[in-house]
Coordinates of C-alpha atoms and ligand atoms in Angstrom, one line a residue:
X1 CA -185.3 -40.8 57.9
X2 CA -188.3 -43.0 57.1
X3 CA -187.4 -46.9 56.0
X4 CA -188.9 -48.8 53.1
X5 CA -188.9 -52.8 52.2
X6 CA -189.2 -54.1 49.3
X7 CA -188.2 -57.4 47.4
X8 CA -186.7 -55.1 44.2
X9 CA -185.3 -51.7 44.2
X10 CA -184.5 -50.8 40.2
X11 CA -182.3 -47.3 40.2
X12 CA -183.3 -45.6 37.0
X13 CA -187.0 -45.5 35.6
X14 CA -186.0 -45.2 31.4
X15 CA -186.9 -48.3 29.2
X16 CA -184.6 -50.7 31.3
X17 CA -186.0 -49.5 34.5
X18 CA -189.4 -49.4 34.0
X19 CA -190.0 -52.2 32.1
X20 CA -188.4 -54.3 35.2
X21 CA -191.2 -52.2 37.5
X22 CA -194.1 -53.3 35.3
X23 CA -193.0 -57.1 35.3
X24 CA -191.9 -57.2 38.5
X25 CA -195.3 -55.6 39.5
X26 CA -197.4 -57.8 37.7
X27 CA -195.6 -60.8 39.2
X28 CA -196.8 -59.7 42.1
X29 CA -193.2 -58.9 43.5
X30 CA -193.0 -55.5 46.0
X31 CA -191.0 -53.4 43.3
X32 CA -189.9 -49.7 44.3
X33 CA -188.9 -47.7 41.5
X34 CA -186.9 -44.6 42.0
X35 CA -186.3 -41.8 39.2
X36 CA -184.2 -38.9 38.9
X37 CA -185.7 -37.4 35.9
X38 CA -189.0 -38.0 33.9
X39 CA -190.7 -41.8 34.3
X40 CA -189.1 -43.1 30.5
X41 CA -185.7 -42.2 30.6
X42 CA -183.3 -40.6 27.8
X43 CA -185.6 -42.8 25.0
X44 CA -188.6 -41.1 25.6
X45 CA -187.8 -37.8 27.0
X46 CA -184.3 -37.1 24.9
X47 CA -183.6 -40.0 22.2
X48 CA -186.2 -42.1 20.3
X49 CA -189.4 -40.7 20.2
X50 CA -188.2 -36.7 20.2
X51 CA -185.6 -37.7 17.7
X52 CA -188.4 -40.1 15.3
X53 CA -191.2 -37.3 16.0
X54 CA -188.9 -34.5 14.0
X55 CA -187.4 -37.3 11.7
X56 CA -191.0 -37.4 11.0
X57 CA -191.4 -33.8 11.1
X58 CA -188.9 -33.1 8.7
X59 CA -189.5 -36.2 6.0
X60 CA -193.6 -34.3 5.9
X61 CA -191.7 -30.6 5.2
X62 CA -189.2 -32.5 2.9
X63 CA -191.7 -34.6 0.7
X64 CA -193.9 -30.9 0.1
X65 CA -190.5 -29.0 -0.9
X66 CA -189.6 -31.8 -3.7
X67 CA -191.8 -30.0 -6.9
X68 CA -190.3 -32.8 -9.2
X69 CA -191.5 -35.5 -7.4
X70 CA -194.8 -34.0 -6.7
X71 CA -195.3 -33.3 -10.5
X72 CA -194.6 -36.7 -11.4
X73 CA -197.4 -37.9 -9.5
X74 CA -199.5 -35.0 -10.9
X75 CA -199.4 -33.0 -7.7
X76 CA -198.6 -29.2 -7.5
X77 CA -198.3 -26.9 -4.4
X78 CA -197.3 -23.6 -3.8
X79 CA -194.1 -24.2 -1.7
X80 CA -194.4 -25.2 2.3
X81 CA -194.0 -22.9 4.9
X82 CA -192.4 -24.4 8.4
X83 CA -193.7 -23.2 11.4
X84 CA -191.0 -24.7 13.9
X85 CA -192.3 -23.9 17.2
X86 CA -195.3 -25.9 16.2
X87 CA -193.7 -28.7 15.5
X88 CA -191.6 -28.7 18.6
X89 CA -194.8 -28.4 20.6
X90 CA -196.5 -31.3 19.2
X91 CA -193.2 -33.4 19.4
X92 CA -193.3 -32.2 23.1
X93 CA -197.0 -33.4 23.4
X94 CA -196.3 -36.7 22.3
X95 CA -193.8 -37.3 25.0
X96 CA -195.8 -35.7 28.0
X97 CA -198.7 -38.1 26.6
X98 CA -196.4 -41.2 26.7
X99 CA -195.1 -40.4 30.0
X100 CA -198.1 -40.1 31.4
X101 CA -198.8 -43.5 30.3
X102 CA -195.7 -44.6 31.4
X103 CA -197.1 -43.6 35.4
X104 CA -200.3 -44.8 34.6
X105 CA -198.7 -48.4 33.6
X106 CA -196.1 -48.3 36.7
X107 CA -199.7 -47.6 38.4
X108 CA -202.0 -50.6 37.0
X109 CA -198.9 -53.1 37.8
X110 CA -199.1 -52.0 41.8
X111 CA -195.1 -50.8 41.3
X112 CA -194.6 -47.9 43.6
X113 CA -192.4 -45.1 42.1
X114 CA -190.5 -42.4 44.0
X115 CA -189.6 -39.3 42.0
X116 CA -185.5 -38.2 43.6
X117 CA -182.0 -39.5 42.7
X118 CA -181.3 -42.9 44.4
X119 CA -177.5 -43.0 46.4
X120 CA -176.7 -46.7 46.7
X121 CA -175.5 -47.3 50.2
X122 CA -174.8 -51.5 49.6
X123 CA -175.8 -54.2 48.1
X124 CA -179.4 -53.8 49.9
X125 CA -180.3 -50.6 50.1
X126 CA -180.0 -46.5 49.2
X127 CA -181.3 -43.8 50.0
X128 CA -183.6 -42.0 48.3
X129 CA -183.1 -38.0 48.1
X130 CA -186.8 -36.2 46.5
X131 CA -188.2 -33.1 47.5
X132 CA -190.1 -34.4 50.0
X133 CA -186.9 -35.6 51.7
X134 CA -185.1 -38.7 52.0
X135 CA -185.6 -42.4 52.5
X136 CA -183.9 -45.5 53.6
X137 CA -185.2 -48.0 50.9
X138 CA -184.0 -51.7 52.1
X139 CA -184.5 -54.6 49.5
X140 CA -183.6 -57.8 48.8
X141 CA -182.7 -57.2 45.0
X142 CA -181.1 -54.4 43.6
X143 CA -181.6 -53.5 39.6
X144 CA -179.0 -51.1 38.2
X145 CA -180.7 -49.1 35.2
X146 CA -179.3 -46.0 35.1
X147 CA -178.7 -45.7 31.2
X148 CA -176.2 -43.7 29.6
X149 CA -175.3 -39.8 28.8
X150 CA -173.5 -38.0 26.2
X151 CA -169.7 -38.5 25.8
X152 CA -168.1 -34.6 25.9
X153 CA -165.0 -33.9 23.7
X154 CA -162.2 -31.5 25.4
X155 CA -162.3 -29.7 22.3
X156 CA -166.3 -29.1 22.3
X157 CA -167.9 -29.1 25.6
X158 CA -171.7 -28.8 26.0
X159 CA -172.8 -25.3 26.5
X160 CA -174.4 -22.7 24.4
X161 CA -174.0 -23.2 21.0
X162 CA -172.4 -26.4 21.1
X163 CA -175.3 -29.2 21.7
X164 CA -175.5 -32.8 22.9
X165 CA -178.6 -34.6 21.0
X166 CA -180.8 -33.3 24.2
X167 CA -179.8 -29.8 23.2
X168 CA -180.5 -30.2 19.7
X169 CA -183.9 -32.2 20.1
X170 CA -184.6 -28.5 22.4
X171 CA -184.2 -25.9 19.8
X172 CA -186.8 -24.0 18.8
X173 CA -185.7 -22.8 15.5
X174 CA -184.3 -24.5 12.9
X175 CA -180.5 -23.4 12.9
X176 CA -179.4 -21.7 9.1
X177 CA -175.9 -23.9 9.7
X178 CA -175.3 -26.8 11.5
X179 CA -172.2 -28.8 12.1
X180 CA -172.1 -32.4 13.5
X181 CA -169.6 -34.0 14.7
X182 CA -170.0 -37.5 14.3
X183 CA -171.8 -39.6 11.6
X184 CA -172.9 -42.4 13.7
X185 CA -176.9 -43.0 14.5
X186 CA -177.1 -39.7 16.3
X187 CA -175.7 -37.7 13.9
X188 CA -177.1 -39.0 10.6
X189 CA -180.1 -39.4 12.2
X190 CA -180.4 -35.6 13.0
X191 CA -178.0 -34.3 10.7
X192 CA -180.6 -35.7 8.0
X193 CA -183.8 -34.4 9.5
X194 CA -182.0 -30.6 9.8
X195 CA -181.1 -30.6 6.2
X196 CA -184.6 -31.3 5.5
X197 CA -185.9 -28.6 7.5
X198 CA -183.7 -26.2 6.2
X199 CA -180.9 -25.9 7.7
X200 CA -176.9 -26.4 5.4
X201 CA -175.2 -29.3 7.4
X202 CA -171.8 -30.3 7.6
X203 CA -171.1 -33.6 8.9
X204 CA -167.3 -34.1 10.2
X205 CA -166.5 -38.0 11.1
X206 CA -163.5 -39.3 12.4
X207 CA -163.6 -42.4 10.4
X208 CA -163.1 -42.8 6.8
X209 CA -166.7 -43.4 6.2
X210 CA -170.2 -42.6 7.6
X211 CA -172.2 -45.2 9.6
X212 CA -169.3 -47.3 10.1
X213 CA -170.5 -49.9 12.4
X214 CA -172.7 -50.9 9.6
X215 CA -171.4 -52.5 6.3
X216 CA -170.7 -50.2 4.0
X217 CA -173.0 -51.8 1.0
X218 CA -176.1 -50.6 3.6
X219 CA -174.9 -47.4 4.0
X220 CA -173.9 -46.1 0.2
X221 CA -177.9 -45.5 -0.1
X222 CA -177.8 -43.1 2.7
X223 CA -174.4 -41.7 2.1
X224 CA -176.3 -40.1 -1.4
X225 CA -179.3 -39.2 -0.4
X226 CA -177.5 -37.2 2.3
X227 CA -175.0 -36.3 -0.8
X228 CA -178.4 -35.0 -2.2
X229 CA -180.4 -33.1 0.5
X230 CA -176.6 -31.2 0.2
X231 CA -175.4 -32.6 3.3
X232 CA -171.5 -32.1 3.4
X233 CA -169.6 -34.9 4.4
X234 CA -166.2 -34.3 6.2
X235 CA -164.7 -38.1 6.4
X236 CA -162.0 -38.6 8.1
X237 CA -161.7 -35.9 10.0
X238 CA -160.9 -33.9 13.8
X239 CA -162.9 -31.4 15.6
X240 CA -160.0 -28.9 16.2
X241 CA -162.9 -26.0 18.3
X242 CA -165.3 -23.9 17.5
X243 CA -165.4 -20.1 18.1
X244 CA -166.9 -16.9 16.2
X245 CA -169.9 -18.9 14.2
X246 CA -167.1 -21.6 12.9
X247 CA -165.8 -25.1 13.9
X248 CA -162.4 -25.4 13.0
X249 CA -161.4 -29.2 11.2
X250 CA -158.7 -31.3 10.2
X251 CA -158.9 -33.5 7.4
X252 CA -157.0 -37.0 7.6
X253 CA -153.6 -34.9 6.4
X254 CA -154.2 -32.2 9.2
X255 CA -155.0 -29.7 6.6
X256 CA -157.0 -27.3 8.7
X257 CA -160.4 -25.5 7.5
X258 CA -163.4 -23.6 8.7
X259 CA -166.9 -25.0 8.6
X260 CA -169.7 -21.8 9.0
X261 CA -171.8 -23.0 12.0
X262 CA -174.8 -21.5 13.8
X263 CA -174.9 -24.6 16.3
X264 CA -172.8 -27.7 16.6
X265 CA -174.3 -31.2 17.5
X266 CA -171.7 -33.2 19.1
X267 CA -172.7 -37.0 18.9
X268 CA -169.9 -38.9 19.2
X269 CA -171.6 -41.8 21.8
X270 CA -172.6 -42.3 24.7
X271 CA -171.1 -43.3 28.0
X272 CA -172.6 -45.1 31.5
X273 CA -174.0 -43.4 34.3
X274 CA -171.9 -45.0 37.2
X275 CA -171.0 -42.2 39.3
X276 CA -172.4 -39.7 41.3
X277 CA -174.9 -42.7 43.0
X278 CA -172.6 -44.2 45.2
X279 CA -172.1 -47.1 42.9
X280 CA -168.6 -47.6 43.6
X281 CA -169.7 -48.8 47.4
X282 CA -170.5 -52.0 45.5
X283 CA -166.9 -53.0 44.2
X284 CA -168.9 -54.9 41.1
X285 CA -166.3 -55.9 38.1
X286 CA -166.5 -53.9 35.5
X287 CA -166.0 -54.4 31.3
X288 CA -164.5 -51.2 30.6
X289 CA -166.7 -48.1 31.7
X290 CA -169.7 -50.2 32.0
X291 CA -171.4 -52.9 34.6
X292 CA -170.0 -56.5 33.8
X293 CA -173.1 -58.6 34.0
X294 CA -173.5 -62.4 32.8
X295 CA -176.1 -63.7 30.5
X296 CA -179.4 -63.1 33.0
X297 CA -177.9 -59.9 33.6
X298 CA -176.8 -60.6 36.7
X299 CA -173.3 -58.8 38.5
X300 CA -170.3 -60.1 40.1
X301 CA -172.4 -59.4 43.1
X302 CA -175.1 -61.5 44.2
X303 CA -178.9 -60.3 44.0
X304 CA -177.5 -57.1 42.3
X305 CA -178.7 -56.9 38.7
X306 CA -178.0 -53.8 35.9
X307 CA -179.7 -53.6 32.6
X308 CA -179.7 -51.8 30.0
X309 CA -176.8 -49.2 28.8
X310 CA -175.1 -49.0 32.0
X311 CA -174.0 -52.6 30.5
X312 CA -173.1 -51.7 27.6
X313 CA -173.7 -52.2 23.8
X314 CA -176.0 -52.3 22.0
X315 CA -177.4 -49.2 23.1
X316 CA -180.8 -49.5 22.1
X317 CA -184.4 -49.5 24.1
X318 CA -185.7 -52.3 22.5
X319 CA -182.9 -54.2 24.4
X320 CA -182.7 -52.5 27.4
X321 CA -186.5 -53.4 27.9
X322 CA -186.0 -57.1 27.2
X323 CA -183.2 -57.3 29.8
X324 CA -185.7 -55.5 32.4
X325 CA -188.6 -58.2 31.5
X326 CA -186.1 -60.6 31.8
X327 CA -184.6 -59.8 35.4
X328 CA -188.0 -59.1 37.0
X329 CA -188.9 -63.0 35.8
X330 CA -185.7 -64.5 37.1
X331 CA -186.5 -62.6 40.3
X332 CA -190.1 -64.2 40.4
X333 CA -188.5 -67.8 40.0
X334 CA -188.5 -67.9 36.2
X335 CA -185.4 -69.5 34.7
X336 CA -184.4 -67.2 31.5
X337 CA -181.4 -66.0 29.8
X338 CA -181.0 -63.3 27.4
X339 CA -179.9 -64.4 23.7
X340 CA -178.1 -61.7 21.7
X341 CA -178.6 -63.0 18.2
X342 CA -181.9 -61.7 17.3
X343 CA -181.1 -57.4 18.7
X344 CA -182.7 -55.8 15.3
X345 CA -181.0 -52.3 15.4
X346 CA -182.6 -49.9 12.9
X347 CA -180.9 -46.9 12.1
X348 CA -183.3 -44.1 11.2
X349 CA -182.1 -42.3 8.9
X350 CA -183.1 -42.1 4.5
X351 CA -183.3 -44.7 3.9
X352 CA -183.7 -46.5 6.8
X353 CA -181.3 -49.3 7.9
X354 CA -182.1 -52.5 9.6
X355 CA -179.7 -55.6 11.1
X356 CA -180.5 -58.6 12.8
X357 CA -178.2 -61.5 13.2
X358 CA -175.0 -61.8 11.6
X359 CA -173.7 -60.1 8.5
X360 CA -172.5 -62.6 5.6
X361 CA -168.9 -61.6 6.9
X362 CA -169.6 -62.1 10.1
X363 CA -171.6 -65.4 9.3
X364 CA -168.8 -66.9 7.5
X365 CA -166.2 -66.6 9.9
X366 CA -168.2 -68.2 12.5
X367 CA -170.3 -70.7 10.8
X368 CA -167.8 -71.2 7.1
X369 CA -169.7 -72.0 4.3
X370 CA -173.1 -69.5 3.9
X371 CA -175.8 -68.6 1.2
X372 CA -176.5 -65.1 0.5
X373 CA -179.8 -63.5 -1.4
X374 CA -180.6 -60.1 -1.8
X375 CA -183.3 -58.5 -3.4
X376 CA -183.7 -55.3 -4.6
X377 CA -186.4 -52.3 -4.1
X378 CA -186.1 -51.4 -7.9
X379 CA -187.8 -54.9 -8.6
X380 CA -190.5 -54.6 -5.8
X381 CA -193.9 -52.9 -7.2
X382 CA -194.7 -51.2 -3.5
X383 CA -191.6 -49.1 -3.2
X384 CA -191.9 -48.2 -7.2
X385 CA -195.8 -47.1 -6.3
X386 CA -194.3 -45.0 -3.1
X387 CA -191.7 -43.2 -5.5
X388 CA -188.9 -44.5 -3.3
X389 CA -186.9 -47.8 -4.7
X390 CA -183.5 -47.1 -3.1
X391 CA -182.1 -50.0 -1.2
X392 CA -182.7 -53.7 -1.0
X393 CA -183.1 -56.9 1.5
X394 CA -180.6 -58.8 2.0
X395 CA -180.8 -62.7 3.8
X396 CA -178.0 -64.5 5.0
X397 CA -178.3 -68.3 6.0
X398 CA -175.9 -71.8 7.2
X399 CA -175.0 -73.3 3.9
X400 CA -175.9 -77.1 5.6
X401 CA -179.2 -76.6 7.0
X402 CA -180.2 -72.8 5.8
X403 CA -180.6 -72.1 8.9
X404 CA -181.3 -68.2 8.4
X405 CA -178.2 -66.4 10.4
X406 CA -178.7 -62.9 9.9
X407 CA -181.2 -60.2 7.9
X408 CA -180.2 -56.3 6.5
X409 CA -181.9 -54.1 4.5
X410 CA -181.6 -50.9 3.7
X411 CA -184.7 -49.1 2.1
X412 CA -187.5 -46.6 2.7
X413 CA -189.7 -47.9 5.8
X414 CA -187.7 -50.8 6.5
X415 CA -187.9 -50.2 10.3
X416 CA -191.3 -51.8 9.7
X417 CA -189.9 -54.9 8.2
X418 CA -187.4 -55.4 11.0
X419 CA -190.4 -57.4 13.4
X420 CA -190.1 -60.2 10.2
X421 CA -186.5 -60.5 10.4
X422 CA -186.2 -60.8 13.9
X423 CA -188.8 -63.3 14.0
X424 CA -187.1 -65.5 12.2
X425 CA -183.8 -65.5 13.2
X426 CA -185.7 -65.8 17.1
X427 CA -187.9 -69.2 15.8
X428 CA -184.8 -70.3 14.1
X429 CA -186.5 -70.3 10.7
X430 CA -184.6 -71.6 7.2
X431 CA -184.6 -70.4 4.3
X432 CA -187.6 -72.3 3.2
X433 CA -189.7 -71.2 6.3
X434 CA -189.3 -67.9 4.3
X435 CA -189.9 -68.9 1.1
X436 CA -193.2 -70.8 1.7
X437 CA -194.4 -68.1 3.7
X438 CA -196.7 -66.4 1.5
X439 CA -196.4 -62.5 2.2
X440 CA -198.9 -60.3 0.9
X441 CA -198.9 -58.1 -2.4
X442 CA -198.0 -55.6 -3.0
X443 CA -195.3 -54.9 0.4
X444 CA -191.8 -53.9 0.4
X445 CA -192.0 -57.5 2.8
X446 CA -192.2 -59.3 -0.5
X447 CA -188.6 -57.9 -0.5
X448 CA -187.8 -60.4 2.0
X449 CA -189.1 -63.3 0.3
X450 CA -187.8 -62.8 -2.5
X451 CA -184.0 -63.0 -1.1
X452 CA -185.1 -66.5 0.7
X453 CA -185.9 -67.4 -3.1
X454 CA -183.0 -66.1 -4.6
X455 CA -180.8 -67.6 -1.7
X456 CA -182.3 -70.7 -2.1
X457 CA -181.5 -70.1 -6.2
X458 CA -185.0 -70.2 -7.2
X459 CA -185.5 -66.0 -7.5
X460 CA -189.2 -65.3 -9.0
X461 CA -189.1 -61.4 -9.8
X462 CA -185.6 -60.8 -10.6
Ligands
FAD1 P1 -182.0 -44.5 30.2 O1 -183.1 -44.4 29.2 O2 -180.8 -43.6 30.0 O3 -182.6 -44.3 31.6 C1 -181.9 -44.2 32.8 C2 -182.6 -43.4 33.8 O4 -182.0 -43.6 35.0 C3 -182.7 -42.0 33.5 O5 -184.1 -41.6 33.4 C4 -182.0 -41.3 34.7 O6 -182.6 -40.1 35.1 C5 -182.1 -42.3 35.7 N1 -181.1 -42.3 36.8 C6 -179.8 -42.3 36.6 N2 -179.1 -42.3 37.8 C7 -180.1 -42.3 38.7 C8 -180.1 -42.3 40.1 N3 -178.9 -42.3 40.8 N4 -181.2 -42.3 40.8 C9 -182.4 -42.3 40.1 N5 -182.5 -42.3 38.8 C10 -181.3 -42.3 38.1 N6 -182.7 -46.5 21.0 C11 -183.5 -47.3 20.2 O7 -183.6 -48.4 20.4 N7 -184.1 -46.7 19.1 C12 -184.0 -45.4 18.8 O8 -184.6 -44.9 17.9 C13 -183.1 -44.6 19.6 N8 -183.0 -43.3 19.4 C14 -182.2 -42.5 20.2 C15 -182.0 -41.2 19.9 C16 -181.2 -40.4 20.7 C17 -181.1 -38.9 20.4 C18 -180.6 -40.9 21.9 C19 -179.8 -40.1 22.8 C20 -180.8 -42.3 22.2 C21 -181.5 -43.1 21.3 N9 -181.7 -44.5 21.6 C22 -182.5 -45.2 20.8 C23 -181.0 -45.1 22.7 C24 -182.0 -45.3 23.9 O9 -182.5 -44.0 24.3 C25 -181.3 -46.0 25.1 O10 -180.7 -47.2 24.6 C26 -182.3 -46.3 26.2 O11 -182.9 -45.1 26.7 C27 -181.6 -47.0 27.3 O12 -182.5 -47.3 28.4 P2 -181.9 -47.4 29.9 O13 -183.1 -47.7 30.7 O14 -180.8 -48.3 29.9 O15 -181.4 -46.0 30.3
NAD2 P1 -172.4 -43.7 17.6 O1 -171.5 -44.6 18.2 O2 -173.6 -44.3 16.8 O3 -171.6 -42.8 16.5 C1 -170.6 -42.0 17.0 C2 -169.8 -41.6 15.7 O4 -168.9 -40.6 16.1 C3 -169.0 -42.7 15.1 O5 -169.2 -42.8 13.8 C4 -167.5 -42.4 15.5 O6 -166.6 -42.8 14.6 C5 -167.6 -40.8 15.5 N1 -166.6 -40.2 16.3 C6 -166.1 -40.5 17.5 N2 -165.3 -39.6 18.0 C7 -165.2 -38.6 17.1 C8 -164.5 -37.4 17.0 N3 -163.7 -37.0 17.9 N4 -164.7 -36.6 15.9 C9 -165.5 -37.0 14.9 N5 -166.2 -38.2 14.9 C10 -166.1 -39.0 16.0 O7 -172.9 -42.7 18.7 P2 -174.1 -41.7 18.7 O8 -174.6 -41.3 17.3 O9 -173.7 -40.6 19.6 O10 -175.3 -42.5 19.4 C11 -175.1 -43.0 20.8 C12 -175.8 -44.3 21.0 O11 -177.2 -44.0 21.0 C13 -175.7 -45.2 19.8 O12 -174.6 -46.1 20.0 C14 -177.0 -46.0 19.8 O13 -176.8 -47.1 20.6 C15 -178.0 -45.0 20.4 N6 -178.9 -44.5 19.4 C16 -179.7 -45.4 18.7 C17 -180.5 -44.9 17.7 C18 -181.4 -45.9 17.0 O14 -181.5 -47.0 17.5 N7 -182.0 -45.6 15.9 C19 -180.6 -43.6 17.4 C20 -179.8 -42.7 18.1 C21 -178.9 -43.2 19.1

């Protein structure tokens, strides 16, 4: 078996992973990078960019099959026709172009990448098991990224027509019935983009309400439109099985029924990868089933570092790449930490929801006395123009020195906005930093400004 040196070995090549690679490599620290799967990981191969490409797919085929809407804007069409397998080819193309670029980046930064699963053998080096055989890889840092998978239900396991989000982001036709279980990001997310493609969705949640780790004045928007595109909602209820075209449910008083079902989509979260890889030679403290790791992401074990959401929550790329940026710097000598407070989480779905920061109920129980302004889409001339006014921005900031805490909104394209909000909770903007910001005209972003104002009791346009 050959042996390799390097100063960092990072396990896992999604947005964690290789993010650390490119830093590290343009550092000018001796990074090896070793991947199981596809350069890019579960976001670009299985999650964000398949999921957003049919979102996308679906919101096109949707906004052509909605004659009323057309009309009013003087437009009429004979109706759409979907062909499915092209859009699943041109969502494929999309990843295999950013992949590419993904080995083209790992490239340009001088990070050498080994294609094989990685067995950790201590705190200094694994093995490295690819086609071409195996390899002793020896380093002085370690870098744990090896993400997350689905979390199975007893009652549904994977397999045939049952699907994880992987499974469902493969189909190539659009199912005539689909049930998912779980109306968390996953499941709203694709539950949504089915029903506009076609398919009749049920939606069966365990918890009284859908999207419930968001407040539920964010989510009523998406709870009708969903009500709408004649998504069924089951609330409340149990996954009993599924067999003969039909999962099987109990509501809240475990009054059974039968929900017609060509496939099911089980998304009912996501668990860390921390076995299989030899992991357990390390004896690193744990927080539950993830990696404990301390504000620079480092482990109860020194020089051994895990990113991403092998750590745990928030499960989102956005984060997972930060954290990777971050350990390759404090590697090179950089003193950093990673601050929490400004994680914008956008949940996909229509409308879109955005959070960053605190909510106002969060807010006031750490900080007491807060101001709150919101500002609604039906008063903001851009989202009247785009025929879409659901939703609104909504600002939340110290009461003492408006200090600006925390940013939702739920709305049409909002995903877009979330760059603002983040920005300010990250400079540590007030209120009036807002407010005598001037933002152009006409933008859903005026949205934004227009809470500041009202927070700040001097509303303009409401
Ligand atoms: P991963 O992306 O899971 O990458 C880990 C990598 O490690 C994998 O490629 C795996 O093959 C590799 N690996 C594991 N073990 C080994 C080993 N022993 N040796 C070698 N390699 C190994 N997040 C967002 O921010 N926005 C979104 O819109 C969004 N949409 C999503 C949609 C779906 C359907 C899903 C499933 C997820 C979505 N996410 C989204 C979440 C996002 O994909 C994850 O948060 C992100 O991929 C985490 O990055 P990571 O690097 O920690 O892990
Ligand atoms: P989730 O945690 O968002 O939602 C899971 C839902 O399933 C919850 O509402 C939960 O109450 C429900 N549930 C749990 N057990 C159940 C059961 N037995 N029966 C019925 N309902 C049940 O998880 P997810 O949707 O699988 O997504 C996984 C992770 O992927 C998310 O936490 C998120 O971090 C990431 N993700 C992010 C995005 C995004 O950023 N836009 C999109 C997709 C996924």
């Amino acid at each position: 078996m050959s042996d390799l040196t390097c100063k960092i070995l990072i396990v896992g090549g999604g947005p964690g992973g290789y993010v650390a690679a490119i830093r590290a490599g343009e550092l000018g620290l001796d990074a090896v990078l070793v991947e199981d799967g596809r350069f890019g990981g579960t976001c670009l191969h299985v999650g964000c960019i398949p999921s957003k490409a049919i979102i996308h797919a679906a919101d096109s085929f949707r906004a052509l099959a909605e004659p009323a809407a057309l009309a009013a804007i003087g437009v009429t069409l004979p109706p759409p026709k979907l062909d499915y397998a092209k859009t699943v080819a041109w969502k494929d193309a999309i990843v295999a172009r950013l992949s590419t670029g993904v080995g083209r980046l790992l490239e340009r930064a001088h990070a050498r990448s080994i294609r094989g699963r990685a067995t950790i053998v201590d705190g200094k080096s694994a093995i490295a098991h690819s086609d071409t055989g195996e390899q002793r890889i020896v380093c002085e840092h370690l870098v744990i990224a090896t993400g997350s998978e689905p979390f199975k239900l007893a009652a549904l396991p994977f397999g045939g027509d049952i699907l994880s989000s992987t499974g469902a982001l493969a189909l190539t036709q659009v199912p005539k019935t689909l049930a998912v279980v779980g109306a968390g990001y996953i499941g709203m997310e694709l539950g949504t983009a089915f029903a506009k493609l076609g398919a009749k969705v049920t939606v069966v949640e365990a918890l009284p309400r859908i999207l419930p780790l968001y407040d539920e004045e964010l989510t009523q928007p998406v709870a009708r439109r969903a009500a709408d595109l004649g998504i069924e909602m089951r609330c409340g209820a149990r996954a009993l099985g599924f067999a003969d075209g039909a999962l099987r449910v109990a509501d809240s008083e475990g009054e059974e029924a039968s929900v017609p079902a060509d496939k099911v989509l089980v998304a009912v979260g996501r668990r860390p990868r921390t076995e299989g890889f030899g992991l357990e030679r390390l004896d690193l403290t744990m927080a539950g089933p993830f990696i404990r790791v301390d504000d620079r992401c480092a482990t109860s074990m020194r020089n051994v570092w895990a990113v991403g959401d092998v750590t745990g929550e928030p499960m989102l790329a956005h984060r997972a790449m930060a954290e990777g940026e971050m350990v390759a710097e404090i590697i090179a000598g950089k003193r950093r930490a990673f601050d929490h407070r400004a994680i914008p989480a956008v949940c996909f779905t229509d409308p879109e929801i955005v959070t960053v920061g605190l909510t106002p109920e969060a807010a006031r129980a750490a900080h007491g006395e807060i101001l709150t302004g919101s500002f609604p889409f039906r008063a903001n001339g851009r989202a009247m123009t785009k025929q879409d006014d659901e939703g609104f921005v909504r600002i939340v900031a110290r009461k003492d020195n408006h200090v600006v805490l925390g940013v939702q909104a739920v709305g049409a394209g909002v995903s877009e906005l979330s760059s603002a909000f983040s920005l300010a909770i990250e400079m540590g903007a007030r209120l009036e930093d807002v407010a005598l910001t001037i933002h152009a005209h006409p933008t859903q972003s005026e949205a934004f400004h227009e809470a500041a104002l009202k927070a700040l009791g001097m509303p303009l346009h409401v």
